[in-house]
XYZ file of N, CA and C in Angstrom:
360
model
N 71.214 -50.599 79.264
C 71.185 -49.197 78.355
C 69.571 -48.629 79.121
N 69.581 -47.265 79.754
C 68.283 -46.851 80.127
C 68.193 -45.423 79.515
N 66.697 -45.139 79.594
C 66.594 -43.784 78.994
C 65.632 -43.324 80.241
N 65.960 -42.054 80.837
C 65.392 -41.402 81.859
C 65.127 -39.923 81.310
N 63.365 -39.861 81.413
C 63.015 -38.644 80.978
C 62.893 -37.836 82.059
N 62.527 -36.352 81.711
C 62.342 -35.545 82.977
C 61.568 -34.257 82.716
N 61.296 -33.172 83.173
C 60.820 -32.062 82.569
C 59.235 -31.859 82.289
N 58.697 -32.686 82.918
C 57.186 -32.544 82.951
C 56.707 -31.641 84.055
N 55.519 -31.528 84.135
C 54.674 -30.329 85.171
C 53.303 -30.114 84.879
N 52.971 -28.939 85.518
C 51.631 -28.232 85.518
C 52.090 -27.359 84.978
N 51.292 -26.830 83.724
C 51.474 -25.575 83.245
C 49.954 -24.795 82.742
N 50.119 -23.452 82.603
C 48.747 -22.743 82.127
C 48.472 -23.251 80.675
N 47.574 -23.136 80.099
C 47.164 -22.987 78.725
C 47.995 -21.667 78.342
N 48.618 -22.164 77.073
C 49.283 -21.064 76.427
C 50.755 -21.044 77.049
N 51.384 -21.764 77.782
C 52.741 -21.838 78.352
C 53.391 -22.636 77.595
N 54.731 -23.122 78.192
C 55.597 -23.782 77.784
C 56.695 -24.731 78.569
N 56.754 -25.850 78.219
C 57.569 -26.820 78.861
C 58.890 -27.438 77.896
N 59.669 -27.957 78.559
C 60.772 -28.513 77.903
C 61.416 -29.898 78.724
N 60.804 -30.923 77.754
C 61.278 -32.261 78.435
C 62.835 -32.576 78.008
N 63.235 -33.585 78.671
C 64.430 -34.041 78.331
C 64.643 -35.582 78.792
N 65.343 -36.439 77.662
C 65.443 -37.610 78.242
C 67.293 -38.067 77.648
N 67.378 -38.475 78.877
C 68.879 -38.832 78.590
C 68.944 -40.637 78.321
N 69.711 -41.161 77.370
C 70.138 -42.253 77.448
C 71.455 -42.572 77.820
N 71.689 -44.026 78.842
C 72.903 -44.042 79.288
C 73.037 -45.738 79.532
N 74.396 -45.968 79.841
C 74.737 -47.374 79.308
C 75.785 -47.169 78.619
N 76.219 -48.458 77.990
C 77.312 -48.988 76.966
C 76.554 -48.725 75.624
N 76.563 -47.656 75.424
C 75.873 -47.260 73.841
C 76.996 -47.000 72.823
N 76.880 -47.460 71.722
C 77.827 -47.150 70.651
C 76.732 -46.498 69.581
N 75.638 -46.555 69.596
C 74.990 -45.611 68.417
C 73.635 -45.610 68.669
N 73.060 -44.530 68.452
C 71.773 -44.135 68.847
C 71.134 -43.528 67.484
N 70.307 -44.191 66.907
C 69.274 -44.080 65.437
C 68.240 -43.026 65.732
N 67.133 -43.747 65.753
C 65.869 -42.473 66.071
C 65.545 -42.385 67.487
N 65.248 -41.113 67.914
C 64.784 -40.623 69.024
C 63.412 -40.261 68.977
N 62.578 -40.603 69.896
C 61.237 -40.349 69.734
C 60.424 -39.801 70.843
N 59.576 -38.938 70.788
C 58.812 -38.816 71.912
C 57.221 -39.426 71.646
N 56.584 -39.946 72.521
C 55.416 -40.417 72.555
C 54.329 -39.629 73.520
N 53.185 -40.032 73.479
C 52.368 -39.318 74.582
C 51.125 -40.469 74.755
N 50.430 -40.330 76.239
C 49.552 -41.296 76.255
C 48.420 -40.585 77.093
N 47.362 -39.996 76.883
C 46.307 -39.664 77.745
C 45.335 -40.710 78.254
N 44.870 -40.098 79.606
C 43.852 -41.414 80.027
C 42.906 -41.809 79.204
N 42.685 -43.234 79.197
C 41.668 -43.934 78.295
C 42.163 -43.583 76.547
N 43.060 -43.331 76.578
C 43.396 -43.268 75.197
C 44.448 -43.830 74.818
N 44.851 -44.344 73.290
C 46.065 -45.099 73.059
C 47.417 -44.145 73.081
N 48.651 -44.766 73.097
C 49.847 -44.305 73.177
C 50.239 -43.583 71.539
N 50.340 -42.266 71.206
C 50.693 -41.422 69.920
C 51.707 -41.283 69.824
N 52.391 -41.286 68.604
C 53.810 -40.725 68.182
C 53.804 -39.013 68.271
N 54.297 -38.545 68.925
C 54.563 -37.097 68.947
C 55.242 -36.444 67.882
N 56.677 -36.995 68.198
C 57.854 -36.570 67.421
C 58.734 -37.245 67.214
N 59.885 -37.371 66.047
C 60.664 -38.325 66.117
C 61.921 -37.644 65.491
N 63.266 -37.852 65.997
C 64.201 -37.316 65.106
C 65.283 -38.067 64.713
N 65.829 -38.150 63.601
C 66.854 -39.453 63.084
C 68.357 -38.796 63.646
N 69.290 -39.674 63.462
C 70.488 -39.534 63.756
C 70.971 -38.308 63.014
N 70.452 -38.155 61.751
C 71.158 -36.829 60.902
C 70.390 -35.687 61.144
N 69.439 -35.607 62.097
C 68.758 -34.678 62.719
C 67.524 -34.389 61.940
N 66.796 -35.474 61.098
C 65.586 -35.201 60.081
C 64.528 -35.333 61.048
N 63.333 -34.519 61.478
C 62.394 -34.525 62.113
C 61.039 -34.752 61.473
N 60.292 -35.327 62.293
C 58.694 -35.539 61.882
C 57.766 -34.961 63.061
N 56.476 -34.420 62.722
C 55.904 -34.243 63.877
C 54.303 -34.811 63.754
N 53.640 -35.274 64.728
C 52.162 -35.300 64.615
C 51.387 -33.972 64.372
N 50.543 -34.164 63.298
C 49.608 -32.964 62.983
C 49.365 -31.937 64.079
N 49.262 -32.829 65.141
C 48.295 -31.839 66.045
C 49.313 -31.123 66.992
N 50.608 -31.432 66.830
C 51.597 -30.446 67.492
C 52.470 -29.806 66.746
N 52.277 -29.781 65.196
C 52.993 -28.975 64.282
C 53.044 -27.485 64.651
N 54.035 -26.855 64.497
C 54.224 -25.694 64.661
C 54.315 -25.127 66.258
N 54.079 -26.038 67.173
C 53.828 -25.916 68.420
C 55.063 -26.360 69.519
N 55.245 -27.633 68.816
C 56.400 -28.448 69.204
C 57.839 -28.627 68.672
N 58.842 -28.422 69.085
C 60.195 -28.827 68.517
C 60.950 -29.843 69.281
N 61.283 -30.921 68.329
C 62.139 -32.142 68.820
C 63.832 -31.836 68.593
N 64.390 -32.117 69.528
C 65.968 -31.669 69.291
C 66.602 -32.858 69.695
N 67.839 -32.957 69.371
C 68.676 -33.844 70.254
C 70.239 -33.230 70.170
N 71.360 -33.932 71.259
C 72.336 -33.423 71.395
C 73.098 -35.140 71.438
N 73.532 -35.093 70.278
C 74.350 -36.801 70.632
C 75.379 -36.562 71.180
N 76.284 -35.724 71.380
C 77.193 -35.907 72.182
C 76.889 -36.430 73.695
N 75.680 -35.786 74.163
C 74.868 -36.122 75.488
C 74.222 -37.200 75.594
N 73.853 -37.660 74.177
C 72.831 -38.737 73.950
C 71.567 -38.521 74.543
N 71.246 -37.285 74.306
C 69.861 -36.853 74.647
C 68.920 -36.138 73.712
N 67.693 -36.402 74.052
C 66.637 -35.568 73.063
C 65.805 -34.859 73.871
N 65.184 -33.647 73.255
C 64.667 -32.748 73.820
C 63.172 -32.612 73.060
N 62.225 -32.044 73.981
C 60.961 -31.657 73.401
C 60.768 -30.273 73.884
N 60.719 -29.112 72.998
C 60.419 -28.184 73.565
C 59.058 -27.786 73.134
N 57.978 -27.623 74.241
C 56.388 -27.753 73.815
C 56.164 -26.071 74.168
N 55.829 -25.373 73.101
C 55.288 -24.086 73.357
C 53.330 -24.227 73.021
N 52.919 -23.147 73.388
C 51.325 -22.804 73.388
C 50.518 -24.089 73.645
N 51.095 -24.374 74.685
C 50.295 -25.819 75.083
C 48.831 -25.744 75.387
N 47.918 -26.757 75.382
C 46.482 -26.684 75.000
C 46.306 -27.823 76.466
N 44.904 -27.718 76.859
C 44.644 -28.827 77.749
C 44.500 -30.137 77.187
N 44.533 -30.205 75.937
C 44.162 -31.460 75.257
C 45.792 -32.418 74.948
N 46.569 -31.381 75.395
C 48.269 -32.003 75.472
C 48.485 -32.812 76.664
N 47.492 -32.358 77.594
C 47.564 -33.335 78.724
C 47.824 -34.888 78.727
N 49.205 -35.382 79.032
C 49.201 -36.730 79.002
C 50.703 -37.215 79.674
N 50.821 -38.742 79.901
C 52.065 -38.758 80.151
C 52.753 -38.754 79.043
N 54.043 -38.332 78.955
C 55.361 -38.277 77.902
C 56.083 -39.482 78.029
N 56.617 -40.145 77.025
C 57.353 -41.171 77.048
C 58.575 -40.753 76.213
N 59.528 -41.169 76.278
C 60.864 -40.935 75.225
C 61.179 -42.594 74.957
N 61.729 -42.737 73.606
C 62.104 -43.667 73.176
C 63.385 -44.052 71.982
N 64.048 -44.831 71.842
C 65.322 -44.714 71.029
C 65.616 -46.114 70.622
N 65.866 -45.993 69.496
C 66.611 -47.232 68.785
C 68.226 -47.163 69.062
N 68.734 -48.138 70.290
C 70.052 -48.009 70.394
C 70.740 -49.366 70.215
N 72.099 -49.133 69.649
C 72.835 -50.306 69.524
C 74.008 -50.035 70.630
N 74.120 -50.934 71.337
C 74.890 -51.492 72.576
C 76.256 -51.738 71.973
N 77.435 -51.644 72.967
C 78.796 -52.082 72.699
C 78.994 -53.405 72.617
N 77.976 -54.055 73.027
C 77.851 -55.751 73.001
C 77.215 -56.382 71.951
N 76.272 -55.231 71.394
C 75.566 -55.851 70.296
C 75.817 -55.644 68.891
N 75.452 -56.101 67.516
C 75.468 -55.758 66.742
C 74.173 -55.137 65.849
N 73.343 -55.249 66.631
C 71.703 -54.693 66.104
C 71.272 -53.765 67.265
N 70.302 -52.767 66.363
C 69.664 -51.720 67.291
C 68.326 -52.514 67.947
N 68.233 -51.942 69.154
C 66.925 -52.488 70.255
C 66.279 -51.277 70.345
N 65.196 -51.633 70.474
C 64.064 -50.475 70.925
C 64.020 -50.375 72.400
N 64.254 -49.249 72.894
C 64.441 -48.875 74.247
C 63.454 -47.698 74.891
N 62.672 -48.088 75.953
C 61.908 -46.700 76.242
C 61.910 -46.363 77.996
N 61.670 -45.039 77.883
C 62.162 -44.225 79.067
C 60.711 -44.565 79.950
N 60.914 -43.918 81.234
C 59.378 -44.094 81.817
C 58.551 -42.614 81.643
N 57.382 -42.644 81.702
C 56.950 -41.526 81.710
C 57.022 -40.418 82.277
N 56.542 -39.047 82.012
C 56.745 -37.711 82.801
C 55.200 -37.074 82.461
N 54.679 -37.037 83.532
C 53.359 -36.329 82.951
C 53.632 -34.582 82.859
N 52.361 -34.218 81.973
C 52.424 -33.055 82.046
C 50.929 -32.698 81.506
N 50.717 -31.623 82.675
C 49.423 -31.516 82.686
C 49.080 -30.058 82.293
N 48.195 -29.797 81.647
C 47.842 -28.432 80.930
C 46.469 -27.969 81.535
N 46.595 -26.793 82.576
C 45.277 -26.463 83.041
C 45.513 -25.152 83.542
N 44.189 -24.060 83.690
C 44.161 -23.257 84.739
C 43.698 -23.442 85.843
């Protein structure tokens, strides 16, 4: 099982970006899918998560600006980021709780980071 994140880049303050993360492999079920971020010199923080029944939760710092969504048919989670601020600059990581065909348990997987830089 692998997670592949994409969509990062350089954007001006007030701009928007959409991150995507695709899970691939012999996947049976995906429970929670999450986006984290880590800025230089800071701890990794949870930005948003979404359950298999599409229940969502957000960090206070991104509420009203970011929207997490998922396409279960495509094993993909998205993060729509609007009204971006310089303090949103960080490496963004996706994660998911996945059960493969060969397992009876869910395991936590991480994708590689995708860099988001908000600067004028």
